[in-house]
Amino acid sequence: MIRYAKPTTVDEALALLGEGSWRILAGGTDFYPAQGAKPFRENVLDINSLAALRGIAETGDHWVIGARTTWTDLVRHPLPAAFDALKQAAREVGSVQIQNAASIAGNLCNASPAADGVPALLVLDAEVELRSAAMARHLPLETFILGNRRTELRPDEMVTAIRVPKNAAAGTSAFVKLGARRYLVISIAMAAARLSVEDGIVGNVAVAVGSCSAVAKRLSGVEAALRGLPVSHALATAVQSAPMDELSPIGDVRGSAEYRLDAAREIVARAVLDAAGHVPAEKAAA
């Protein structure tokens, strides 16, 4: 017999997860399309009544985003400029109706290589809070997502929050997405960049690309090439020549591997310039 449960407290949900195998239902924006017309074969744990998992809080060391926080919640919440890339990504998650319902943790647990939220969270050094009835643990986002539709989540665990260290919430950021059309599209490639600039010189920098490898990746070679440069179009030139060894794009109906790699360089350059507040000449002319 298939079970359905809708707990009202996190402890109740964790106790149920410890008893058996469940499929967690949050916003449902991926859950129902994936199910299609097939009959349910798994127990369903509906966490939509867990108010404690929705909202954004500030602690002494972290910004804490509850697992059930929606993309609309995120866009509306006052956050430092370092979160601008994440807010820009939030506006690219499906339609407004999807953004109103979809949870941020669901986007991570779905573990799609094209998940819009992942690159912007990677440049914030985000970590995932996982809880079971027995313990809580924190994993860097880059180690939580293992591959296409695969994560480190254990059967008795659920994601309860995403945490961003305060020291990574510094500087400014930007997100650029390339798709076959403007709205309601799966990414061909996407990039997020976060920069701290002092006296016109780039200091700390974080760059990540999605849809160009099995999981979104930070680009250490690009980051190294940008540190210490003046804020000018020299940043774009550095991106064009920097190594991107972390990327291994595939060819599919949305674009060839070669096109994705070329596109990644271009949108990384755009994200870096946008994050630095430098308007390229072609944009200024427009």
XYZ file of N, CA and C in Angstrom:
858
model
N 0.840 -1.188 0.000
C 0.000 0.000 0.000
C 0.884 1.250 0.000
N 0.580 2.205 -0.868
C 1.320 3.451 -0.945
C 0.858 4.368 0.177
N 1.817 4.958 0.896
C 1.506 5.862 1.999
C 1.674 7.313 1.562
N 0.832 8.176 2.126
C 0.961 9.624 1.957
C 0.950 10.246 3.342
N 1.923 11.114 3.610
C 1.990 11.772 4.912
C 2.283 13.245 4.709
N 1.671 14.085 5.548
C 1.896 15.526 5.499
C 2.186 16.015 6.913
N 3.444 15.861 7.355
C 3.796 16.245 8.736
C 3.692 17.757 8.932
N 3.523 18.142 10.190
C 3.413 19.568 10.519
C 4.639 20.086 11.250
N 5.570 19.213 11.607
C 6.819 19.639 12.236
C 7.982 18.930 11.553
N 9.164 19.558 11.621
C 10.358 18.956 11.022
C 10.691 17.643 11.728
N 10.554 17.607 13.047
C 10.865 16.369 13.785
C 9.966 15.223 13.341
N 8.705 15.515 13.104
C 7.780 14.477 12.626
C 8.212 13.980 11.256
N 8.614 14.893 10.379
C 9.066 14.507 9.038
C 10.315 13.642 9.119
N 11.250 14.016 9.973
C 12.487 13.252 10.096
C 12.227 11.867 10.689
N 11.280 11.777 11.621
C 10.934 10.473 12.186
C 10.367 9.553 11.113
N 9.531 10.091 10.241
C 8.972 9.295 9.152
C 10.066 8.838 8.191
N 11.011 9.733 7.879
C 12.108 9.359 6.985
C 12.957 8.239 7.579
N 13.047 8.197 8.894
C 13.815 7.144 9.545
C 13.117 5.800 9.560
N 11.800 5.790 9.266
C 11.023 4.555 9.327
C 11.022 3.778 8.022
N 11.219 4.471 6.909
C 11.114 3.778 5.632
C 11.472 4.688 4.476
N 11.197 4.212 3.266
C 11.551 4.942 2.057
C 10.413 5.882 1.650
N 10.767 7.161 1.416
C 9.788 8.158 1.029
C 10.306 8.984 -0.144
N 9.409 9.491 -0.937
C 9.724 10.483 -1.953
C 9.199 11.820 -1.444
N 10.088 12.798 -1.297
C 9.711 14.074 -0.693
C 9.059 14.982 -1.729
N 7.929 15.557 -1.355
C 7.201 16.506 -2.187
C 7.287 17.879 -1.542
N 7.890 18.839 -2.255
C 7.952 20.218 -1.767
C 7.098 21.075 -2.692
N 7.709 21.912 -3.527
C 6.904 22.751 -4.419
C 6.135 21.950 -5.447
N 6.715 20.830 -5.876
C 6.028 19.941 -6.815
C 6.214 20.290 -8.278
N 6.998 21.342 -8.573
C 7.123 21.781 -9.963
C 7.953 20.828 -10.812
N 8.792 20.019 -10.201
C 9.476 18.935 -10.907
C 8.848 17.582 -10.580
N 8.314 17.467 -9.382
C 7.738 16.211 -8.898
C 6.627 15.709 -9.826
N 5.652 16.557 -10.108
C 4.494 16.119 -10.899
C 4.821 15.900 -12.379
N 5.596 16.786 -13.027
C 5.962 16.499 -14.420
C 6.746 15.197 -14.566
N 7.630 14.905 -13.600
C 8.400 13.661 -13.666
C 7.503 12.441 -13.484
N 6.442 12.596 -12.675
C 5.531 11.491 -12.422
C 4.681 11.187 -13.654
N 4.256 12.265 -14.351
C 3.418 12.073 -15.529
C 2.127 11.349 -15.192
N 1.726 10.465 -16.086
C 0.477 9.723 -15.895
C 0.694 8.391 -15.184
N 1.931 8.117 -14.788
C 2.214 6.833 -14.135
C 1.590 6.787 -12.750
N 1.141 5.635 -12.302
C 0.631 5.533 -10.926
C 1.788 5.673 -9.928
N 1.483 6.198 -8.765
C 2.509 6.331 -7.730
C 2.958 4.958 -7.255
N 4.278 4.780 -7.169
C 4.857 3.524 -6.687
C 5.624 3.720 -5.383
N 5.780 5.007 -4.961
C 6.566 5.299 -3.768
C 5.708 6.020 -2.736
N 6.089 5.880 -1.476
C 5.452 6.651 -0.422
C 5.778 8.129 -0.623
N 4.798 8.991 -0.397
C 4.969 10.424 -0.624
C 4.960 11.160 0.712
N 6.050 11.922 0.958
C 6.159 12.737 2.162
C 6.025 14.200 1.748
N 4.865 14.768 2.011
C 4.538 16.135 1.615
C 5.004 17.083 2.725
N 6.008 17.924 2.433
C 6.569 18.811 3.463
C 6.058 20.250 3.324
N 4.994 20.449 2.579
C 4.505 21.803 2.328
C 3.869 22.481 3.539
N 3.669 21.748 4.620
C 3.148 22.369 5.844
C 4.249 22.734 6.836
N 5.498 22.522 6.459
C 6.611 22.792 7.384
C 7.025 24.257 7.265
N 6.325 25.106 7.993
C 6.581 26.542 7.939
C 7.996 26.891 8.401
N 8.562 26.069 9.275
C 9.904 26.343 9.794
C 10.971 26.277 8.711
N 10.665 25.637 7.580
C 11.648 25.488 6.509
C 11.507 26.567 5.431
N 10.677 27.575 5.687
C 10.496 28.626 4.678
C 10.910 29.978 5.246
N 11.763 30.676 4.514
C 12.189 31.999 4.928
C 13.705 32.135 4.911
N 14.172 33.367 5.073
C 15.600 33.675 5.049
C 15.958 34.386 6.339
N 17.018 33.918 7.000
C 17.439 34.487 8.273
C 18.930 34.802 8.236
N 19.334 35.736 9.070
C 20.731 36.117 9.182
C 21.229 35.742 10.570
N 22.310 34.973 10.627
C 22.957 34.644 11.888
C 24.284 35.396 11.970
N 25.048 35.121 13.007
C 26.330 35.800 13.136
C 27.297 35.476 12.026
N 27.248 34.243 11.513
C 28.222 33.794 10.517
C 27.646 33.499 9.148
N 26.316 33.346 9.041
C 25.732 32.879 7.792
C 24.435 33.621 7.446
N 24.101 33.584 6.166
C 22.736 33.785 5.699
C 22.149 32.393 5.531
N 20.979 32.163 6.080
C 20.363 30.832 6.064
C 19.049 30.899 5.285
N 18.984 30.130 4.208
C 17.806 30.083 3.347
C 17.087 28.762 3.608
N 15.891 28.816 4.139
C 15.131 27.605 4.423
C 14.860 26.797 3.170
N 14.814 25.486 3.328
C 14.693 24.593 2.173
C 13.437 24.860 1.359
N 12.345 25.266 2.002
C 11.081 25.493 1.291
C 10.935 26.922 0.786
N 11.931 27.737 0.963
C 11.883 29.108 0.451
C 11.720 29.076 -1.066
N 10.805 29.860 -1.579
C 10.573 29.876 -3.020
C 11.488 30.905 -3.678
N 11.564 30.821 -4.996
C 12.370 31.783 -5.744
C 11.787 33.187 -5.636
N 10.471 33.284 -5.562
C 9.846 34.591 -5.359
C 10.196 35.154 -3.990
N 10.185 34.306 -2.968
C 10.613 34.751 -1.630
C 12.013 35.341 -1.689
N 12.898 34.662 -2.392
C 14.285 35.104 -2.479
C 14.394 36.460 -3.165
N 13.697 36.612 -4.284
C 13.757 37.878 -5.029
C 13.284 39.038 -4.163
N 12.275 38.807 -3.358
C 11.678 39.887 -2.565
C 12.441 40.205 -1.287
N 13.326 39.331 -0.868
C 14.006 39.537 0.413
C 15.194 40.481 0.251
N 15.367 41.454 1.153
C 16.543 42.335 1.074
C 17.813 41.564 1.427
N 18.740 41.519 0.485
C 19.976 40.771 0.653
C 21.139 41.606 0.117
N 22.372 41.318 0.538
C 23.529 42.052 0.008
C 23.669 41.881 -1.503
N 24.424 42.794 -2.121
C 24.598 42.786 -3.581
C 25.253 41.505 -4.076
N 25.965 40.794 -3.210
C 26.578 39.529 -3.612
C 25.523 38.502 -4.024
N 24.273 38.696 -3.576
C 23.183 37.780 -3.918
C 22.469 38.170 -5.211
N 22.913 39.245 -5.869
C 22.207 39.687 -7.075
C 22.177 38.606 -8.153
N 23.281 37.870 -8.317
C 23.301 36.794 -9.315
C 22.245 35.747 -9.000
N 22.090 35.422 -7.721
C 21.092 34.425 -7.329
C 19.686 34.954 -7.591
N 19.469 36.243 -7.349
C 18.153 36.817 -7.642
C 17.896 36.849 -9.146
N 18.919 37.141 -9.930
C 18.761 37.114 -11.389
C 18.454 35.699 -11.864
N 19.128 34.703 -11.287
C 18.844 33.313 -11.627
C 17.423 32.937 -11.225
N 16.981 33.438 -10.074
C 15.624 33.134 -9.597
C 14.574 33.559 -10.607
N 14.816 34.684 -11.266
C 13.856 35.183 -12.257
C 13.873 34.375 -13.554
N 14.842 33.460 -13.680
C 14.942 32.625 -14.884
C 14.375 31.224 -14.667
N 13.919 30.933 -13.446
C 13.404 29.591 -13.146
C 11.962 29.489 -13.639
N 11.809 28.974 -14.852
C 10.468 28.791 -15.402
C 9.697 30.097 -15.496
N 8.396 30.014 -15.261
C 7.505 31.170 -15.299
C 7.371 31.758 -13.898
N 6.668 32.892 -13.808
C 6.408 33.489 -12.493
C 5.632 32.512 -11.614
N 4.701 31.773 -12.211
C 3.929 30.803 -11.431
C 4.839 29.726 -10.842
N 5.826 29.274 -11.612
C 6.783 28.294 -11.110
C 7.609 28.908 -9.988
N 8.076 30.138 -10.180
C 8.883 30.809 -9.161
C 8.118 30.970 -7.850
N 6.804 31.116 -7.932
C 5.975 31.264 -6.736
C 5.851 29.974 -5.945
N 6.052 28.845 -6.601
C 5.839 27.546 -5.944
C 7.114 26.755 -5.728
N 8.056 26.852 -6.658
C 9.249 26.001 -6.617
C 10.144 26.364 -5.439
N 10.671 25.351 -4.771
C 11.567 25.579 -3.631
C 13.018 25.572 -4.087
N 13.840 26.334 -3.383
C 15.259 26.407 -3.722
C 15.927 25.053 -3.487
N 15.600 24.394 -2.384
C 16.196 23.082 -2.116
C 15.777 22.060 -3.157
N 14.542 22.159 -3.652
C 14.090 21.244 -4.701
C 14.925 21.376 -5.956
N 15.321 22.605 -6.292
C 16.171 22.848 -7.455
C 17.504 22.136 -7.300
N 18.031 22.094 -6.077
C 19.310 21.414 -5.822
C 19.135 19.902 -5.806
N 18.084 19.429 -5.157
C 17.883 17.983 -5.042
C 17.509 17.354 -6.380
N 16.892 18.127 -7.254
C 16.596 17.627 -8.589
C 17.880 17.342 -9.364
N 18.936 18.103 -9.030
C 20.297 17.852 -9.536
C 20.384 17.786 -11.051
N 19.716 18.713 -11.705
C 19.858 18.820 -13.154
C 21.117 19.615 -13.478
N 21.879 19.218 -14.501
C 23.035 20.026 -14.906
C 22.647 21.441 -15.317
N 21.369 21.630 -15.682
C 20.879 22.930 -16.122
C 20.104 23.664 -15.034
N 20.243 23.256 -13.776
C 19.538 23.925 -12.680
C 20.028 25.362 -12.548
N 19.137 26.321 -12.720
C 19.524 27.725 -12.780
C 20.154 28.227 -11.488
N 19.719 27.693 -10.351
C 20.207 28.235 -9.082
C 21.608 27.821 -8.698
N 22.138 26.760 -9.294
C 23.393 26.192 -8.790
C 24.618 27.088 -9.027
N 24.872 27.609 -10.239
C 26.064 28.438 -10.403
C 26.091 29.645 -9.470
N 24.931 30.304 -9.299
C 24.874 31.480 -8.436
C 25.106 31.124 -6.975
N 24.705 29.940 -6.552
C 24.983 29.498 -5.185
C 26.432 29.060 -5.031
N 27.014 28.497 -6.088
C 28.422 28.104 -6.020
C 29.329 29.302 -5.799
N 29.052 30.429 -6.443
C 29.925 31.594 -6.265
C 29.725 32.231 -4.896
N 28.716 31.801 -4.166
C 28.505 32.242 -2.786
C 29.060 31.241 -1.776
N 29.793 30.238 -2.256
C 30.342 29.187 -1.369
C 29.253 28.543 -0.519
N 28.078 28.338 -1.112
C 26.940 27.814 -0.364
C 27.189 26.389 0.112
N 26.597 26.083 1.248
C 26.619 24.715 1.762
C 25.194 24.271 2.046
N 24.988 22.967 2.016
C 23.662 22.386 2.183
C 23.564 21.767 3.572
N 22.500 22.122 4.276
C 22.247 21.545 5.601
C 21.345 20.332 5.442
N 21.823 19.177 5.898
C 21.087 17.921 5.815
C 20.784 17.433 7.227
N 19.539 17.006 7.441
C 19.169 16.516 8.772
C 18.469 15.173 8.675
N 18.767 14.330 9.643
C 18.018 13.104 9.875
C 17.559 13.145 11.329
N 16.839 12.139 11.745
C 16.406 12.104 13.142
C 17.598 11.989 14.083
N 18.716 11.451 13.587
C 19.868 11.197 14.442
C 20.906 12.309 14.444
N 21.011 13.069 13.338
C 22.112 14.019 13.238
C 21.833 15.086 12.185
N 22.678 16.118 12.218
C 22.683 17.151 11.178
C 24.092 17.261 10.634
N 24.215 17.535 9.357
C 25.534 17.724 8.757
C 25.446 18.796 7.681
N 26.610 19.357 7.348
C 26.680 20.408 6.343
C 27.689 20.011 5.274
N 27.261 20.096 4.019
C 28.128 19.753 2.898
C 28.253 20.939 1.964
N 29.454 21.220 1.457
C 29.566 22.226 0.399
C 28.687 21.821 -0.779
N 28.043 22.792 -1.393
C 27.168 22.484 -2.517
C 27.905 21.715 -3.605
N 29.166 22.037 -3.831
C 29.923 21.386 -4.904
C 30.156 19.904 -4.642
N 30.048 19.464 -3.389
C 30.165 18.033 -3.097
C 28.805 17.376 -2.871
N 27.758 18.185 -2.650
C 26.416 17.630 -2.448
C 25.857 17.068 -3.752
N 26.017 17.805 -4.856
C 25.517 17.335 -6.153
C 26.587 16.474 -6.805
N 26.263 15.217 -7.048
C 27.237 14.241 -7.567
C 27.213 14.127 -9.085
N 26.071 14.402 -9.696
C 25.929 14.232 -11.136
C 24.482 14.431 -11.522
N 24.157 14.088 -12.755
C 22.793 14.260 -13.239
C 21.815 13.435 -12.404
N 20.943 14.136 -11.664
C 19.917 13.520 -10.808
C 20.503 12.735 -9.632
N 21.745 13.016 -9.246
C 22.368 12.288 -8.138
C 22.918 13.267 -7.105
N 22.615 13.002 -5.839
C 23.117 13.836 -4.749
C 23.617 12.953 -3.608
N 24.184 13.600 -2.614
C 24.674 12.908 -1.415
C 23.573 12.677 -0.384
N 22.348 13.027 -0.704
C 21.242 12.890 0.243
C 20.999 11.417 0.569
N 20.983 11.099 1.860
C 20.735 9.726 2.306
C 19.230 9.490 2.452
N 18.791 8.225 2.417
C 17.349 7.940 2.474
C 16.653 8.485 3.718
N 17.380 8.592 4.830
C 16.755 9.063 6.069
C 16.943 10.561 6.293
N 17.427 11.273 5.277
C 17.714 12.698 5.419
C 16.817 13.560 4.539
N 16.743 14.826 4.920
C 16.136 15.834 4.061
C 16.980 17.097 4.136
N 16.946 17.872 3.069
C 17.603 19.179 3.087
C 16.727 20.123 3.894
N 17.323 20.786 4.885
C 16.556 21.721 5.704
C 16.921 23.179 5.441
N 18.114 23.425 4.883
C 18.504 24.810 4.610
C 19.688 24.852 3.665
N 19.882 26.012 3.076
C 21.102 26.339 2.330
C 21.756 27.487 3.080
N 23.048 27.362 3.378
C 23.746 28.355 4.189
C 24.839 29.026 3.358
N 24.900 30.342 3.458
C 25.921 31.122 2.761
C 26.783 31.821 3.805
N 28.077 31.537 3.853
C 28.941 32.196 4.839
C 28.970 33.706 4.625
N 29.003 34.452 5.709
C 29.013 35.909 5.607
C 30.224 36.403 4.807
N 31.362 35.727 4.963
C 32.559 36.201 4.252
C 32.483 35.960 2.750
N 31.522 35.122 2.301
C 31.313 34.912 0.868
C 30.201 35.795 0.326
N 29.517 36.515 1.214
C 28.425 37.391 0.798
C 28.940 38.817 0.626
N 30.177 38.927 0.134
C 30.800 40.231 -0.074
C 30.958 40.496 -1.558
N 31.030 41.773 -1.923
C 31.208 42.141 -3.315
C 29.890 42.224 -4.059
N 29.981 42.182 -5.383
C 28.809 42.262 -6.250
C 28.811 41.066 -7.190
N 27.656 40.748 -7.749
C 27.570 39.542 -8.578
C 26.599 39.737 -9.720
N 26.698 38.839 -10.692
C 25.800 38.867 -11.855
C 25.655 37.465 -12.420
N 24.532 37.245 -13.110
C 24.192 35.946 -13.702
C 23.777 36.171 -15.145
N 24.270 35.328 -16.034
C 23.903 35.406 -17.454
C 23.499 34.013 -17.916
N 22.344 33.928 -18.574
C 21.832 32.650 -19.072
C 21.647 32.724 -20.575
N 22.069 31.686 -21.267
C 21.872 31.579 -22.707
C 20.897 30.452 -22.987
N 19.803 30.783 -23.678
C 18.827 29.779 -24.076
C 18.384 30.015 -25.503
N 17.578 29.118 -26.004
C 17.123 29.227 -27.387
C 16.091 30.338 -27.560
N 15.485 30.772 -26.449
C 14.565 31.909 -26.480
C 14.679 32.623 -25.139
N 13.940 33.702 -24.970
C 14.135 34.550 -23.807
C 13.555 33.952 -22.526
N 12.373 33.333 -22.589
C 11.703 32.859 -21.389
C 11.371 31.369 -21.489
N 11.148 30.757 -20.328
C 10.671 29.375 -20.244
C 11.530 28.440 -21.074
N 12.831 28.429 -20.788
C 13.757 27.651 -21.596
C 14.812 27.006 -20.713
N 15.237 25.805 -21.103
C 16.356 25.137 -20.429
C 17.651 25.733 -20.961
N 18.595 25.965 -20.075
C 19.831 26.649 -20.456
C 20.663 25.848 -21.442
N 21.235 26.564 -22.412
C 22.331 26.018 -23.218
C 23.630 26.160 -22.433
N 23.779 27.289 -21.784
C 24.906 27.553 -20.884
C 24.501 28.702 -19.981
N 25.090 28.770 -18.802
C 24.818 29.881 -17.882
C 26.044 30.103 -17.021
N 26.192 31.340 -16.553
C 27.378 31.687 -15.771
C 27.003 32.656 -14.672
N 27.691 32.531 -13.544
C 27.563 33.470 -12.438
C 28.955 33.928 -12.046
N 29.058 35.190 -11.655
C 30.345 35.736 -11.221
C 30.116 36.633 -10.018
N 31.048 36.577 -9.065
C 31.029 37.465 -7.892
C 32.425 38.053 -7.724
N 32.501 39.371 -7.608
C 33.788 40.050 -7.495
C 33.778 41.031 -6.328
N 34.902 41.118 -5.662
C 35.150 42.195 -4.705
C 36.187 43.111 -5.324
N 35.871 44.379 -5.426
C 36.748 45.362 -6.079
C 37.142 46.434 -5.073
N 38.432 46.741 -5.008
C 38.925 47.801 -4.128
C 39.885 48.681 -4.919
N 39.605 49.986 -4.906
C 40.417 50.958 -5.648
C 40.535 50.573 -7.126
N 39.446 50.043 -7.677
C 39.432 49.703 -9.094
C 40.139 48.426 -9.471
N 40.567 47.637 -8.473
C 41.302 46.395 -8.723
C 40.501 45.214 -8.181
N 40.424 44.143 -8.970
C 39.699 42.942 -8.552
C 40.489 42.206 -7.475
N 39.818 41.923 -6.372
C 40.423 41.135 -5.304
C 39.880 39.715 -5.329
N 38.964 39.425 -4.411
C 38.353 38.102 -4.386
C 37.413 37.943 -5.578
N 37.429 36.777 -6.197
C 36.581 36.527 -7.362
C 36.128 35.077 -7.367
N 34.878 34.854 -7.766
C 34.322 33.502 -7.896
C 33.521 33.445 -9.184
N 33.755 32.405 -9.975
C 33.072 32.236 -11.260
C 32.603 30.792 -11.372
N 31.359 30.599 -11.816
C 30.824 29.246 -12.002
C 30.010 29.184 -13.284
N 30.003 27.999 -13.901
C 29.271 27.772 -15.153
C 28.410 26.529 -15.004
N 27.193 26.601 -15.516
C 26.291 25.458 -15.534
C 25.925 25.056 -16.946
N 25.372 23.864 -17.102
C 24.952 23.288 -18.392
C 26.111 22.954 -19.317
N 27.332 22.980 -18.803
C 28.500 22.652 -19.628
C 29.326 21.526 -19.016
N 28.732 20.781 -18.100
C 29.355 19.618 -17.484
C 28.247 18.894 -16.718
N 28.555 17.713 -16.203
C 27.521 16.926 -15.518
C 26.967 17.652 -14.304
N 27.799 18.462 -13.661
C 27.368 19.347 -12.580
C 27.967 20.722 -12.859
N 27.334 21.763 -12.351
C 27.897 23.105 -12.492
C 29.248 23.153 -11.796
N 30.166 23.960 -12.341
C 31.543 23.968 -11.851
C 32.048 25.387 -11.596
N 32.835 25.533 -10.527
C 33.646 26.727 -10.346
C 34.837 26.643 -11.291
N 35.258 27.784 -11.837
C 36.356 27.829 -12.799
C 37.581 28.459 -12.149
N 38.447 27.620 -11.586
C 39.587 28.128 -10.824
C 40.584 28.872 -11.708
N 40.771 28.425 -12.956
C 41.702 29.091 -13.860
C 41.244 30.488 -14.215
N 39.956 30.651 -14.439
C 39.404 31.969 -14.733
C 39.528 32.878 -13.507
N 39.213 32.343 -12.352
C 39.308 33.133 -11.125
C 40.734 33.641 -10.904
N 41.719 32.757 -11.108
C 43.119 33.153 -10.931
C 43.529 34.222 -11.934
N 43.023 34.110 -13.156
C 43.390 35.068 -14.206
C 42.822 36.461 -13.943
N 41.733 36.545 -13.189
C 41.068 37.831 -12.968
C 41.591 38.584 -11.747
N 42.137 37.855 -10.790
C 42.593 38.514 -9.554
C 43.720 39.508 -9.852
N 43.568 40.696 -9.298
C 44.597 41.706 -9.453
C 44.472 42.568 -10.688
N 43.479 42.303 -11.535
C 43.312 43.094 -12.757
C 42.500 44.354 -12.470
N 42.739 45.416 -13.237
C 41.896 46.607 -13.112
C 40.523 46.343 -13.711
N 39.526 47.044 -13.197
C 38.175 46.908 -13.734
C 38.104 47.652 -15.061
N 38.164 46.915 -16.130
C 38.123 47.447 -17.487
C 37.773 46.288 -18.405
N 37.806 46.538 -19.704
C 37.531 45.453 -20.642
C 38.649 44.402 -20.625
N 39.751 44.701 -19.927
C 40.810 43.697 -19.752
C 40.284 42.445 -19.059
N 39.212 42.580 -18.266
C 38.614 41.406 -17.616
C 38.076 40.436 -18.660
N 37.402 40.952 -19.675
C 36.875 40.085 -20.729
C 38.002 39.432 -21.509
N 39.058 40.178 -21.763
C 40.201 39.619 -22.479
C 40.828 38.480 -21.682
N 40.920 38.652 -20.364
C 41.487 37.601 -19.510
C 40.630 36.349 -19.538
N 39.312 36.526 -19.543
C 38.407 35.370 -19.596
C 38.613 34.594 -20.891
N 38.792 35.293 -21.993
C 38.920 34.637 -23.291
C 40.149 33.746 -23.376
N 41.195 34.055 -22.630
C 42.428 33.263 -22.704
C 42.640 32.343 -21.509
N 41.783 32.422 -20.503
C 41.966 31.616 -19.292
C 41.540 30.169 -19.522
N 42.163 29.219 -18.824
C 41.748 27.816 -18.963
C 40.378 27.573 -18.347
N 39.634 26.697 -18.981
C 38.334 26.261 -18.454
C 38.306 24.738 -18.433
N 39.329 24.158 -17.826
C 39.502 22.704 -17.851
C 38.381 21.962 -17.130
N 37.666 22.659 -16.250
C 36.602 21.994 -15.494
C 35.404 21.634 -16.358
N 35.266 22.260 -17.518
C 34.078 22.060 -18.341
C 34.240 20.878 -19.293
N 33.162 20.142 -19.454
C 33.140 19.008 -20.392
C 31.757 18.946 -21.029
N 31.422 19.947 -21.847
C 30.072 20.022 -22.405
C 29.760 18.872 -23.352
N 28.485 18.560 -23.444
C 28.009 17.552 -24.390
C 27.259 18.253 -25.521
N 27.061 17.543 -26.620
C 26.208 18.030 -27.686
C 24.824 17.415 -27.554
N 23.795 18.226 -27.715
C 22.423 17.713 -27.691
C 21.561 18.597 -28.580
N 20.249 18.475 -28.456
C 19.351 19.218 -29.335
C 19.445 20.721 -29.123
N 19.985 21.156 -27.973
C 20.071 22.588 -27.696
C 21.370 23.209 -28.201
N 22.387 22.389 -28.489
C 23.640 22.949 -28.965
C 24.752 21.926 -28.949
N 25.750 22.122 -29.798
C 26.896 21.211 -29.833
C 27.835 21.498 -28.665
N 28.724 20.565 -28.398
C 29.710 20.757 -27.337
C 30.595 21.955 -27.636
N 31.003 22.092 -28.886
C 31.879 23.210 -29.271
C 31.161 24.548 -29.085
N 29.899 24.594 -29.474
C 29.137 25.830 -29.306
C 28.998 26.178 -27.826
N 28.728 25.178 -27.003
C 28.573 25.432 -25.570
C 29.862 26.014 -24.972
N 31.002 25.468 -25.369
C 32.264 25.955 -24.819
C 32.530 27.395 -25.248
N 32.280 27.693 -26.514
C 32.436 29.075 -26.982
C 31.457 30.006 -26.266
N 30.231 29.539 -26.114
C 29.220 30.354 -25.448
C 29.585 30.593 -23.989
N 30.139 29.563 -23.336
C 30.525 29.704 -21.925
C 31.531 30.835 -21.749
N 32.516 30.917 -22.641
C 33.508 31.999 -22.536
C 32.845 33.364 -22.663
N 31.927 33.471 -23.604
C 31.281 34.760 -23.827
C 30.404 35.158 -22.642
N 29.608 34.239 -22.127
C 28.710 34.634 -21.040
C 29.458 34.794 -19.725
N 30.565 34.081 -19.530
C 31.401 34.340 -18.353
C 31.946 35.759 -18.420
N 32.444 36.160 -19.589
C 32.955 37.524 -19.739
C 31.866 38.542 -19.438
N 30.661 38.297 -19.932
C 29.558 39.228 -19.677
C 29.212 39.282 -18.192
N 29.159 38.116 -17.543
C 28.829 38.084 -16.114
C 29.891 38.808 -15.295
N 31.160 38.617 -15.648
C 32.253 39.271 -14.921
C 32.165 40.783 -15.085
N 31.961 41.248 -16.306
C 31.864 42.689 -16.545
C 30.645 43.279 -15.842
N 29.524 42.560 -15.875
C 28.324 43.040 -15.189
C 28.557 43.108 -13.679
N 29.192 42.078 -13.131
C 29.441 42.059 -11.684
C 30.380 43.180 -11.268
N 31.317 43.513 -12.153
C 32.283 44.571 -11.859
C 31.707 45.959 -12.096
N 30.497 46.019 -12.675
C 29.888 47.305 -12.961
C 30.458 47.994 -14.174
N 31.151 47.219 -15.022
C 31.752 47.787 -16.227
C 30.839 47.481 -17.398
N 30.335 48.508 -18.057
C 29.422 48.328 -19.184
C 30.227 48.219 -20.470
N 30.178 47.081 -21.161
C 30.889 46.946 -22.426
C 30.465 48.014 -23.426
N 31.359 48.344 -24.335
C 31.088 49.422 -25.292
C 29.852 49.144 -26.134
N 29.644 47.856 -26.518
C 28.502 47.556 -27.372
C 27.190 47.770 -26.630
N 27.201 47.541 -25.300
C 25.986 47.793 -24.522
C 25.750 49.294 -24.372
N 26.840 50.016 -24.129
C 26.707 51.465 -23.981
C 26.183 52.083 -25.260
N 26.643 51.573 -26.416
C 26.197 52.119 -27.700
C 24.727 51.825 -27.930
N 24.273 50.650 -27.441
C 22.877 50.301 -27.630
C 21.975 51.223 -26.837
